[in-house]
Coordinates of C-alpha atoms in Angstrom, one line a residue:
X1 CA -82.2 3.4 92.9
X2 CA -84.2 4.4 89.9
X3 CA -85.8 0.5 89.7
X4 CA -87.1 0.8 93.0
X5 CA -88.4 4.3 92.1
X6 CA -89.9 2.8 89.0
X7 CA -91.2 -0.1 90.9
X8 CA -95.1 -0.7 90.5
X9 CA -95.2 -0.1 94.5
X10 CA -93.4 3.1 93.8
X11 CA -96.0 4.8 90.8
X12 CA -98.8 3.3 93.1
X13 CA -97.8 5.4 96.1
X14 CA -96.8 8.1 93.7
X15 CA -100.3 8.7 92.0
X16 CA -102.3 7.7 95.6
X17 CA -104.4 10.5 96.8
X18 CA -102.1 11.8 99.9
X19 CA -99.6 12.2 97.2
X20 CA -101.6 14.8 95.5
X21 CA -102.5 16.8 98.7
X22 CA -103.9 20.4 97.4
X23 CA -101.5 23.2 97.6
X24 CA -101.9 25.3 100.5
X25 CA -103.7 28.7 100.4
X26 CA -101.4 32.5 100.3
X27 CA -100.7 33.2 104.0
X28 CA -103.0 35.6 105.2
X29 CA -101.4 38.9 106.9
X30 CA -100.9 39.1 110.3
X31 CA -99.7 42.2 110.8
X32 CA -101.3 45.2 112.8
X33 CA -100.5 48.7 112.9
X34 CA -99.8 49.9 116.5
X35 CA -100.2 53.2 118.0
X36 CA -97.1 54.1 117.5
X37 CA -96.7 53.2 113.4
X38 CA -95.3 49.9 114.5
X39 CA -96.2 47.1 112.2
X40 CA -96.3 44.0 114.8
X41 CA -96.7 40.6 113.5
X42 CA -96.7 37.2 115.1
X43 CA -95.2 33.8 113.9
X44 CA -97.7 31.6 116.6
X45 CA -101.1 33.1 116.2
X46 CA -103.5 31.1 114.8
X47 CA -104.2 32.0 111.4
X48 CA -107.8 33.2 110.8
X49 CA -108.3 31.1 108.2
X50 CA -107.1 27.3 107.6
X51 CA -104.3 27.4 104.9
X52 CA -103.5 23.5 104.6
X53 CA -105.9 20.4 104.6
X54 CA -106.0 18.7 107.6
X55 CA -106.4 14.6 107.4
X56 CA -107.5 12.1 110.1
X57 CA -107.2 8.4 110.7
X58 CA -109.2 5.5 112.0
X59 CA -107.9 5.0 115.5
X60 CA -107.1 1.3 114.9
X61 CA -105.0 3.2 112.2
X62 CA -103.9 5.6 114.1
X63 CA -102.4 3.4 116.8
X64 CA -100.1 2.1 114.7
X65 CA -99.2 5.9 113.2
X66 CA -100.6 4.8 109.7
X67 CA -102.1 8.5 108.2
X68 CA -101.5 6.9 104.5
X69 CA -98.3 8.5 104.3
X70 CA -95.7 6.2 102.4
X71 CA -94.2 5.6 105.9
X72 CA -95.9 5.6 109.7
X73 CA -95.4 8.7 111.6
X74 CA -94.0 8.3 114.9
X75 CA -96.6 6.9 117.7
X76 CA -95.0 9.4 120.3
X77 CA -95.4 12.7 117.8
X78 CA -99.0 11.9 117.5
X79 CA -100.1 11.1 120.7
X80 CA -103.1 13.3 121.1
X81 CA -103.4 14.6 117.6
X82 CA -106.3 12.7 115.4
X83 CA -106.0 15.9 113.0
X84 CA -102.4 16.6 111.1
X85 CA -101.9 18.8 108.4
X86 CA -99.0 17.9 106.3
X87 CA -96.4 20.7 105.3
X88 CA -94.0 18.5 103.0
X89 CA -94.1 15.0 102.5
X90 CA -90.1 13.3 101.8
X91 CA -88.4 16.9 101.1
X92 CA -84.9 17.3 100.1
X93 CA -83.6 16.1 103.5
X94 CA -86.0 12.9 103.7
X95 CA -88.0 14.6 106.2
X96 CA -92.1 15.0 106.2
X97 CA -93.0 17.5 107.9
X98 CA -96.4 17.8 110.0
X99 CA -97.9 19.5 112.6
X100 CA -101.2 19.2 114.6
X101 CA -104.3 20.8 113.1
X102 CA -107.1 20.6 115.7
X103 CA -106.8 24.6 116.3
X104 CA -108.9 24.5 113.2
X105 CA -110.7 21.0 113.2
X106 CA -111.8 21.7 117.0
X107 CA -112.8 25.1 115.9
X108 CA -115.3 23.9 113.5
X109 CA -116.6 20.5 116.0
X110 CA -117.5 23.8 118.5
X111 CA -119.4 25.8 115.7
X112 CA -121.5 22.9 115.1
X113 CA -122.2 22.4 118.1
X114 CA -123.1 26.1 118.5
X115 CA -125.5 26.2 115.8
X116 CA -125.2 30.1 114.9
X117 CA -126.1 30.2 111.2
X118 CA -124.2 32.1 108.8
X119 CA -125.2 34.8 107.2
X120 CA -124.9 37.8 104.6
X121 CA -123.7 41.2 106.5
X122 CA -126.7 43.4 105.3
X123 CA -126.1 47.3 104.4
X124 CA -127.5 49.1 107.3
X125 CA -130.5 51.3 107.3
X126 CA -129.7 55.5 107.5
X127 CA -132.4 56.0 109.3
X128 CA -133.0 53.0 111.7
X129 CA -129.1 52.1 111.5
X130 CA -130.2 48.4 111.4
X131 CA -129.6 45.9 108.7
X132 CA -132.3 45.7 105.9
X133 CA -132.7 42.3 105.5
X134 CA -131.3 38.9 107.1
X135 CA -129.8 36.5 104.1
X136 CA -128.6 32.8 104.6
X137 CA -125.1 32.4 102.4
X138 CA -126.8 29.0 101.6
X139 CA -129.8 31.1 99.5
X140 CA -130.3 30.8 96.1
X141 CA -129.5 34.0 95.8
X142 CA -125.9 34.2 97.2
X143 CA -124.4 30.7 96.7
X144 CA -124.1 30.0 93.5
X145 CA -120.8 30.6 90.6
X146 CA -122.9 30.0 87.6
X147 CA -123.1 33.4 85.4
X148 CA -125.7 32.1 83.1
X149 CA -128.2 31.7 86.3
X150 CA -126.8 35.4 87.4
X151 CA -128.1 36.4 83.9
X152 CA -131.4 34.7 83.9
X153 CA -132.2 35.9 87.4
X154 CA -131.5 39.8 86.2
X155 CA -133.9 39.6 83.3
X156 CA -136.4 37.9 85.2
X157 CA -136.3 40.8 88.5
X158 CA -137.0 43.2 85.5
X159 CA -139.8 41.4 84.3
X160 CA -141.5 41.0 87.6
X161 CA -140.4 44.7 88.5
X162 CA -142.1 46.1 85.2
X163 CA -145.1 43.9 86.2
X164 CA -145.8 45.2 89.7
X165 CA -145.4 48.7 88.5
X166 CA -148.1 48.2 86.2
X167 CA -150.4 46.3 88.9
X168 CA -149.6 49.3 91.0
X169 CA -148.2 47.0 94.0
X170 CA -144.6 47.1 95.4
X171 CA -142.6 44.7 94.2
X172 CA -142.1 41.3 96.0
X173 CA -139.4 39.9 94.3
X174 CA -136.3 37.9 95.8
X175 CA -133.0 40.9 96.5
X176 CA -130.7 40.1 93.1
X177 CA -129.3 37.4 92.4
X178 CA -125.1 37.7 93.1
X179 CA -121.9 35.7 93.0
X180 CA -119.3 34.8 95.6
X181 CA -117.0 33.7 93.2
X182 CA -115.5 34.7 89.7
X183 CA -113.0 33.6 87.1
X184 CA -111.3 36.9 86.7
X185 CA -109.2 38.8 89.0
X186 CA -109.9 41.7 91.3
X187 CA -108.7 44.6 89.4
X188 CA -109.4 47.4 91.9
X189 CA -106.9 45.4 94.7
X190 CA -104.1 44.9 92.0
X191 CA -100.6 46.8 91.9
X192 CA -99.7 48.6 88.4
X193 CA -97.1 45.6 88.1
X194 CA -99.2 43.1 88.8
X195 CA -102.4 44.6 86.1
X196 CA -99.9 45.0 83.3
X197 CA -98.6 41.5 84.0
X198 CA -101.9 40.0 83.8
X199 CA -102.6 41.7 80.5
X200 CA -99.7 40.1 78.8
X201 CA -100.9 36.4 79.7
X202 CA -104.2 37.0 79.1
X203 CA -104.5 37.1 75.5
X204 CA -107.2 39.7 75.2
X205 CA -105.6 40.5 72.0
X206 CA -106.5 37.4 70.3
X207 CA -110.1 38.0 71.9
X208 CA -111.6 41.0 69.6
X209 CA -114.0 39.0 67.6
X210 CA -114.9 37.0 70.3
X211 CA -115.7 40.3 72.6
X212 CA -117.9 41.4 69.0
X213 CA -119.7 38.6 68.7
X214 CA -120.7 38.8 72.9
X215 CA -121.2 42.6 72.8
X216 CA -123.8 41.5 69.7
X217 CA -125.1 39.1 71.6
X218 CA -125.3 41.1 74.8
X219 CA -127.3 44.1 72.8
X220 CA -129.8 41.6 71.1
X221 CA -131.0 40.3 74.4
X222 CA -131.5 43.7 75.3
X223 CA -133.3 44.7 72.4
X224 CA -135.8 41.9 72.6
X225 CA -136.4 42.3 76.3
X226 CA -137.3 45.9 75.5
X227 CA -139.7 44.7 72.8
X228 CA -141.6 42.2 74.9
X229 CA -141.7 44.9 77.9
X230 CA -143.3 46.8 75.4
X231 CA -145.8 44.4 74.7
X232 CA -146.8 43.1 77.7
X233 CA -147.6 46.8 78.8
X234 CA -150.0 46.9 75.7
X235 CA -151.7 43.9 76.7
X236 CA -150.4 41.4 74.1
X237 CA -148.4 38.1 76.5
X238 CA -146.7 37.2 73.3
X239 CA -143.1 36.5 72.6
X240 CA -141.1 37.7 69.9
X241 CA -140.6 35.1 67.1
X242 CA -137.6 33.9 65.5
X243 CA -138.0 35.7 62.1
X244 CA -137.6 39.2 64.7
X245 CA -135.2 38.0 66.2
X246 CA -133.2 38.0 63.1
X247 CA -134.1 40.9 61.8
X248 CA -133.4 42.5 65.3
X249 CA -129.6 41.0 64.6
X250 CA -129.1 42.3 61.1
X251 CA -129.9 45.3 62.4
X252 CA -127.1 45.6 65.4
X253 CA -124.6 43.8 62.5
X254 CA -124.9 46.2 60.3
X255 CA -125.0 49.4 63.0
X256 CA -122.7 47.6 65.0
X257 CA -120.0 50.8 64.6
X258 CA -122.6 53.1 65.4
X259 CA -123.8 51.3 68.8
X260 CA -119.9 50.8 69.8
X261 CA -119.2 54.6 69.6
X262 CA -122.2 55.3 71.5
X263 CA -121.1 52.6 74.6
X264 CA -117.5 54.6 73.9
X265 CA -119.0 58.2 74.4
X266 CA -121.2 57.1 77.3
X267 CA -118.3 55.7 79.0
X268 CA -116.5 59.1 79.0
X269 CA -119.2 60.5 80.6
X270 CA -120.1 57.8 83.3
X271 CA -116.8 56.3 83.9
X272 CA -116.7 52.7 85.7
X273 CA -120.6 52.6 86.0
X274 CA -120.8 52.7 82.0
X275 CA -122.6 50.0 80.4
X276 CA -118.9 49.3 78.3
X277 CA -117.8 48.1 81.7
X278 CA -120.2 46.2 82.8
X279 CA -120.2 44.3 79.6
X280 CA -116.7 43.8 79.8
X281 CA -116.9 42.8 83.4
X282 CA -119.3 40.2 82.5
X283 CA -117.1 39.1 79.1
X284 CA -114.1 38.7 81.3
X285 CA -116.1 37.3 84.5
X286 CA -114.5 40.0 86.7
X287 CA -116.0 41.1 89.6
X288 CA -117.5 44.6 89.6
X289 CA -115.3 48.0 89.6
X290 CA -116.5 51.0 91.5
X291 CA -114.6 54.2 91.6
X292 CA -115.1 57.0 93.1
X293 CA -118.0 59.5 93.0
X294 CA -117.3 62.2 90.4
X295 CA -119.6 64.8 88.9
X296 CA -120.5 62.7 85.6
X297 CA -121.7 59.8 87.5
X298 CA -125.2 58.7 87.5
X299 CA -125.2 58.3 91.8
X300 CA -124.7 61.6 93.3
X301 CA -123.9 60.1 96.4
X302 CA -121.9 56.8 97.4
X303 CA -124.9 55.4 99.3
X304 CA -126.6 55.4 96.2
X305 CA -123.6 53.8 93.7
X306 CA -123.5 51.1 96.5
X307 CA -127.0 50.1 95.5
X308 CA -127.0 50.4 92.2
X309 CA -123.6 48.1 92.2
X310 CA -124.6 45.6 95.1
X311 CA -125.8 43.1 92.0
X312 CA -122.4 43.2 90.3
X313 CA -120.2 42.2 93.2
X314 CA -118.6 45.8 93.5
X315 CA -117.1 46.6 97.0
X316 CA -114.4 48.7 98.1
X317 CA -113.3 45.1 99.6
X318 CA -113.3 43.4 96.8
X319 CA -115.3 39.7 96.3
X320 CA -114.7 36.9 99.4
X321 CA -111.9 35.0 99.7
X322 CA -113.6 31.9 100.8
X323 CA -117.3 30.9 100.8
X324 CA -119.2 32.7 102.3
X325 CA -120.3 29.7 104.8
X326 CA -116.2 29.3 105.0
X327 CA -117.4 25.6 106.3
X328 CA -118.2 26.2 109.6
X329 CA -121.7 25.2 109.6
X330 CA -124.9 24.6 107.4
X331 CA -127.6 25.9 109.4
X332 CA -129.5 28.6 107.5
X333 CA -131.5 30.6 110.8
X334 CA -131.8 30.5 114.1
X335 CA -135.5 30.0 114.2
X336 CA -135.7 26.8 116.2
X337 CA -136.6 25.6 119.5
X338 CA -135.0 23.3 121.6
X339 CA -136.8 21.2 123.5
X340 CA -135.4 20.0 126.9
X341 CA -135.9 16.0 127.9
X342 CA -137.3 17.3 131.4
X343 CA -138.3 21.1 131.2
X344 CA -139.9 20.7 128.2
X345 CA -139.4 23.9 124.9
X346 CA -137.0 26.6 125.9
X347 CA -137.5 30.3 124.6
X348 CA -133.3 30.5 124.5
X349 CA -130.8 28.4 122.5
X350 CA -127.8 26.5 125.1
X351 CA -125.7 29.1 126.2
X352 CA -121.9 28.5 126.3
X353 CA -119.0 29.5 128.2
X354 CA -117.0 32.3 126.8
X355 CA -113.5 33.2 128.4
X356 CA -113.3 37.0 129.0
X357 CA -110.0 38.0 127.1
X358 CA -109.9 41.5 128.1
X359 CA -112.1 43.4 129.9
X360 CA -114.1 46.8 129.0
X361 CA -112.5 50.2 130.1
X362 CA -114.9 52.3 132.5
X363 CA -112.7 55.4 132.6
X364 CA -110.8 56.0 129.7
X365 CA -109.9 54.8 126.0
X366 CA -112.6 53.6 123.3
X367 CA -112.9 50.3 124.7
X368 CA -116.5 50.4 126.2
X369 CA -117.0 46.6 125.5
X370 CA -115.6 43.5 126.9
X371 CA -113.3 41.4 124.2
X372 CA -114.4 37.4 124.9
X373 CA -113.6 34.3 123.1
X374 CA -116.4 32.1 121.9
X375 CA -115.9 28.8 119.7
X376 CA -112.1 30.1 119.3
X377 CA -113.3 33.4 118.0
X378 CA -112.7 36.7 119.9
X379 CA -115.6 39.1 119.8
X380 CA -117.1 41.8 121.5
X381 CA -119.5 41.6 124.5
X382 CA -122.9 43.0 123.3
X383 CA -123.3 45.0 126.8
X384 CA -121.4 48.1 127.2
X385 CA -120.4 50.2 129.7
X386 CA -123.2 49.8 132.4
X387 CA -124.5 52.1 134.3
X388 CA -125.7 49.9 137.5
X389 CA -123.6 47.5 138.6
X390 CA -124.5 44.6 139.8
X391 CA -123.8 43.9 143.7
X392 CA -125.5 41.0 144.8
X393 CA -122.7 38.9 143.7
X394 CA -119.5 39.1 145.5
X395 CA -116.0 37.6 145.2
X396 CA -115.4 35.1 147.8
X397 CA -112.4 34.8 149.9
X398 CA -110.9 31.5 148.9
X399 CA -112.3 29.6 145.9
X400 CA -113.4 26.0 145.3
X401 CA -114.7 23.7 142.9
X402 CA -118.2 24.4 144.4
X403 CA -118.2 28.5 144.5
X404 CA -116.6 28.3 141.2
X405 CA -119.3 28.1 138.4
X406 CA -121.6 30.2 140.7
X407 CA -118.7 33.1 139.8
X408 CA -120.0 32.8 136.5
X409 CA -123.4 34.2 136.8
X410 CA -122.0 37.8 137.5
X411 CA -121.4 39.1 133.9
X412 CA -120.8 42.8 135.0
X413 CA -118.1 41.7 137.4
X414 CA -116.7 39.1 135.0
X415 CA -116.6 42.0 132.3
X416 CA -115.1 45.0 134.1
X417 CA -112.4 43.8 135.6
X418 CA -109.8 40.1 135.5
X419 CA -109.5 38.3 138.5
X420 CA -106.2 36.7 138.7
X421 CA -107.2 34.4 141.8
X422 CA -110.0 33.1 139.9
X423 CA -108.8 29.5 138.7
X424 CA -109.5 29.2 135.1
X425 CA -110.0 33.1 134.2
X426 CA -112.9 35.0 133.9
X427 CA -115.5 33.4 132.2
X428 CA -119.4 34.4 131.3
X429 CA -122.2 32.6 129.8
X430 CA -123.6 33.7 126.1
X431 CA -125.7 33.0 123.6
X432 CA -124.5 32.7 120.1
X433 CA -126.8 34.5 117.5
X434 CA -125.2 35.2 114.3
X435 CA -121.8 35.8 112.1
X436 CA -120.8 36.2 108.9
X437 CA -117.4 36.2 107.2
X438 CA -115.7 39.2 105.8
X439 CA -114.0 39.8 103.0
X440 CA -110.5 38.6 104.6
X441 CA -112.0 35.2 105.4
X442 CA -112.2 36.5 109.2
X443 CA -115.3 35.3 111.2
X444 CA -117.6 38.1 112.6
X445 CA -119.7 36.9 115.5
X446 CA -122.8 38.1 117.2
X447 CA -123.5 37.3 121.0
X448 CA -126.1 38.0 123.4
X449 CA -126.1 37.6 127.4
X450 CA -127.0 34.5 128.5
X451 CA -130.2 34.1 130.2
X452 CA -130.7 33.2 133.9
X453 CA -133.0 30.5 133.2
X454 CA -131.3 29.1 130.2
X455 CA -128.2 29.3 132.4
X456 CA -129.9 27.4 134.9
X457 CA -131.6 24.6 132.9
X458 CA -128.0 24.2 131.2
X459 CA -126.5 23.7 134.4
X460 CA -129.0 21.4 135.6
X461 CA -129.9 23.7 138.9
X462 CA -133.2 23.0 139.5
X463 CA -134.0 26.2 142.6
X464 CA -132.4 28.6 140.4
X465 CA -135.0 27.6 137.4
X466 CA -137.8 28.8 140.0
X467 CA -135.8 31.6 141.1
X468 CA -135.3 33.0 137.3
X469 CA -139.3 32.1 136.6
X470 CA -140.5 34.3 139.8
X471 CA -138.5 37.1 139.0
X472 CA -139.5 37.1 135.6
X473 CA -143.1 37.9 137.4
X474 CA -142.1 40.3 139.6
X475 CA -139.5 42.4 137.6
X476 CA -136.2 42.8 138.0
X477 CA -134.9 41.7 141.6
X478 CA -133.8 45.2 143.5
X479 CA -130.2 45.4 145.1
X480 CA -128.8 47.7 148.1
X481 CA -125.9 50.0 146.7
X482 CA -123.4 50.2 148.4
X483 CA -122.3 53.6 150.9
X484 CA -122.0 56.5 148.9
X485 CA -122.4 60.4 149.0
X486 CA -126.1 61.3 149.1
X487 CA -127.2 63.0 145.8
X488 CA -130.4 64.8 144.8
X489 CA -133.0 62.3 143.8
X490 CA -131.7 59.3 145.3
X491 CA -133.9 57.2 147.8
X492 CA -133.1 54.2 150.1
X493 CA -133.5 51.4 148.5
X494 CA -136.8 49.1 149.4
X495 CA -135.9 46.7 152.2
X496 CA -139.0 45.1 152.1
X497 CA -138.5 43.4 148.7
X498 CA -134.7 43.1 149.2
X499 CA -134.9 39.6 150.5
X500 CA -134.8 36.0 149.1
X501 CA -137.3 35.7 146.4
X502 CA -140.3 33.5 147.6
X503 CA -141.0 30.4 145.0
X504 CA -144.7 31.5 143.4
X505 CA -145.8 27.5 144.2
X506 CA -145.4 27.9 148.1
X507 CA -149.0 28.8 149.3
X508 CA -150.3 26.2 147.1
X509 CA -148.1 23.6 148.4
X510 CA -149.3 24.6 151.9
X511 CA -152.9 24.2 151.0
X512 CA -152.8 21.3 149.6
X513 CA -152.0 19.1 152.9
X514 CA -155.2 21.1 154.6
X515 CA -157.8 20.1 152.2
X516 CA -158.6 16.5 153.4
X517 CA -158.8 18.1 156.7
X518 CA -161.4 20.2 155.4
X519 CA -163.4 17.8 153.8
X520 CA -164.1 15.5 157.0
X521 CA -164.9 18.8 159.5
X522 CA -167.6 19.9 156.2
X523 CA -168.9 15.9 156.5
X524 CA -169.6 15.7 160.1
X525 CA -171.1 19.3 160.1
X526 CA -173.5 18.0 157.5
X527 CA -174.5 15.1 159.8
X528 CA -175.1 17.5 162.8
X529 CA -177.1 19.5 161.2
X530 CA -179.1 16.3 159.4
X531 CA -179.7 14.8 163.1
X532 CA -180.6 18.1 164.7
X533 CA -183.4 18.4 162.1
X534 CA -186.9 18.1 163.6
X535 CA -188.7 15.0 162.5
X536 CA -192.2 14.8 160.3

């Protein structure tokens, strides 16, 4: 036994790279407080997030069930499953475990397909109520871990700050620059148990003359920057040379006592928004703390702490669990075009097919929006409760596979209420805009309706695509409500522009037979009149 496992077969498949699979991710929580008070959790849901790396196979490989496991799974278990995640590999009972992973792998082949960029979920406006500014999470900006460029970018946002004031223009520099992840833990989100645990292993005892010589540093940098500020405002673009440099640091050496009971007193008074921690945030590469408003604070209001924290990462959520992009995609907007082989550039992205997972409430309950699924991720339907419904669109009595797409098309109907003779569920066509990814690695997604012409060049319906271009010219196509008590105000509707709409091309098509017809009679006019003329 121990000279096969000692074998060099045996330390090859030992130190291969299946053998070393990364360990899986915590468990996310799945549990959701009901009405009642009810935690209700689910064993089968598919997890928000993928916890285990999924690995795939050639499929002259996979024929044969070879994954690069030290054995060949059975042919029969994964029939139908190019994507496995592996949960133990030879366990105690000589078993490996493995499941199928395409609830994940197929979510992220739709997403690219899809094409809805990822972005940073902006603060909202007070006024407006609309979000200040869109932000790819592949800027510069956003996606990086290095400190030292988080550093660099904060001195130079001051400089060109300080030199638009003194232009007297606003200020066009980049937002700061932040950080999605850090080497320290999330203090605000820890237990007692678990912050008094992580002071023990950390060592910050042995750590005091390190944390002197950074606090020394960190005041130097700020003394200089000061001094230069101060120059370029007198009109002297000149650094600071070495020999001040030094004389800058004798000076903080030798008042170094002085300047650490001054950071001590001011963080009495200020609390959390102190420079002490910020500087020992930025020592121990911890993400920013923010507590709550209090009478010494600097930011009356929590508005105004959110912005003056938003550069060091401090959130009542704490940093992101993932990146930002989470993997999904790498597309950084949504300002393209797509240009169709026959019909040329279209003004709307493809719209997909979303499955209506439960529809809005008209009548009571907060629920004024549809729930739908799109790309494997439930969101909301962007279209409230409406306050004309349409009526032109009617369920039929039996269905087929012909009556079935055109079911589609009614979004009102498909949204208010689940037809359960409808083969295949209710269904409606969107357009993917935007999402972004919380702080719990969920995905948040934006939709819009889907347009009737996109819908129609999508489907490859050529009479609709002149239908959805007319009445784009003429308006909104008017519809006969049904019978109803009479109310003040309300008219019959216009018969005479209730019927089918006319295709804007017909007249022309008419005339264009007639005009060689037209041409002859104006020749042999011509020579009437040239033989009826008197002679000279």
């Amino acid at each position: 036994m121990s000279k096969s496992l000692n074998s060099p077969t045996a330390r090859l498949l030992q130190s291969s790279r299946l053998f070393s699979l990364p360990r899986p991710l915590p468990q996310p929580a799945l549990e959701t407080v009901t009405s009642t008070g009810i935690y209700r959790a689910s064993e089968t849901a598919t997890l928000p997030y993928p916890t285990q790396q999924a690995i795939t196979t050639p499929a002259s490989s996979q024929f044969r069930g070879d994954f690069g496991l030290k054995r060949p799974l059975p042919s029969k278990a994964i029939k139908g499953r190019p994507h496995l995640r592996i949960r133990a590999q030879d366990n105690s009972a000589h078993i490996t475990d493995f499941e199928s992973a395409l609830n994940h792998t197929q979510t992220q082949a739709k997403w690219q397909q899809m094409g809805a960029p990822l972005l940073i979920k902006g603060k909202r406006d007070t006024f407006t109520n609309n979000n200040k500014s869109i932000t790819s999470v592949y800027d510069a900006t956003v996606d990086n871990t290095d400190r030292e460029a988080v550093r660099l970018a904060m001195f130079q946002s001051s400089d060109a700050s300080s030199q638009s004031r003194r232009n007297g223009v606003p200020s066009s520099q980049p937002q700061a620059t932040k950080r999605w992840k850090y080497g320290g833990p999330w203090i605000t989100g820890m237990q007692e148990g678990q912050f008094a645990t992580w002071l023990s292993r950390s060592g910050l005892q042995e750590r005091k003359k390190e944390f002197r010589t950074f606090l020394i540093q960190r005041m130097l940098e700020r003394r200089v920057r000061n001094e230069e500020r101060v120059l370029r405002e007198q009109g002297e673009r000149r650094a600071l040379s070495a020999a001040q440099k030094e004389t800058f640091r004798a000076e903080i050496e030798s008042n170094y006592d002085t300047e650490l009971k001054r950071l001590r007193d001011e963080h009495e008074i200020q609390f959390l928004g102190s420079e002490m921690t910020a500087a020992i945030c930025d020592f121990l590469d911890l993400p920013g703390i923010r507590g709550q408003v209090g009478a010494g604070d600097i930011a009356a209001t929590s508005a105004l702490q959110d912005e003056l924290t938003s550069g060091l990462g401090a959130s009542d959520s704490g940093p992101p669990s993932t990146h930002p992009g989470a993997g999904l995609g790498h597309v950084r907007s949504n300002a393209v075009m797509e240009n169709h082989p026959f019909w040329g550039p279209q003004a709307y992205a493809s719209p997909v097919l979303a499955r209506v997972v439960t529809p809005r409430n008209n009548y009571q309950g907060s629920r004024y929006q549809a729930m739908i699924g799109v790309g494997g991720v439930v969101t909301n339907d962007p279209v409230g409760n409406s306050g004309r419904q349409d009526r032109r669109h009617v369920a039929p009595t039996e269905y087929n596979e012909e009556n079935i797409p055109e079911q589609y098309l009614d979004t009102d109907r498909m949204t208010t209420v689940i037809d359960t003779d409808l083969p295949g569920g209710n269904k409606t066509w969107v357009h993917p805009q935007t999402a972004h990814i919380d702080e719990r690695g969920r995905i948040r997604l934006d939709v819009g309706r889907g347009d009737q012409e996109a819908i129609a060049v999508k489907r490859n319906k050529v009479e609709p695509i002149h239908e959805a271009r007319s009445a784009s010219s003429r308006g909104p196509a008017p519809y006969a409500p049904q019978a109803s008590i009479a109310n003040f105000g309300t008219a019959l509707p216009d018969m005479r522009r209730a019927g089918p709409a006319r295709s804007l091309t017909t007249g022309f098509d008419e005339q264009v037979p007639q005009r060689p017809r037209r041409e002859s009679e104006t020749a042999a006019k011509i020579r009437e009149l040239l033989g009826n003329a008197p002679k000279r």
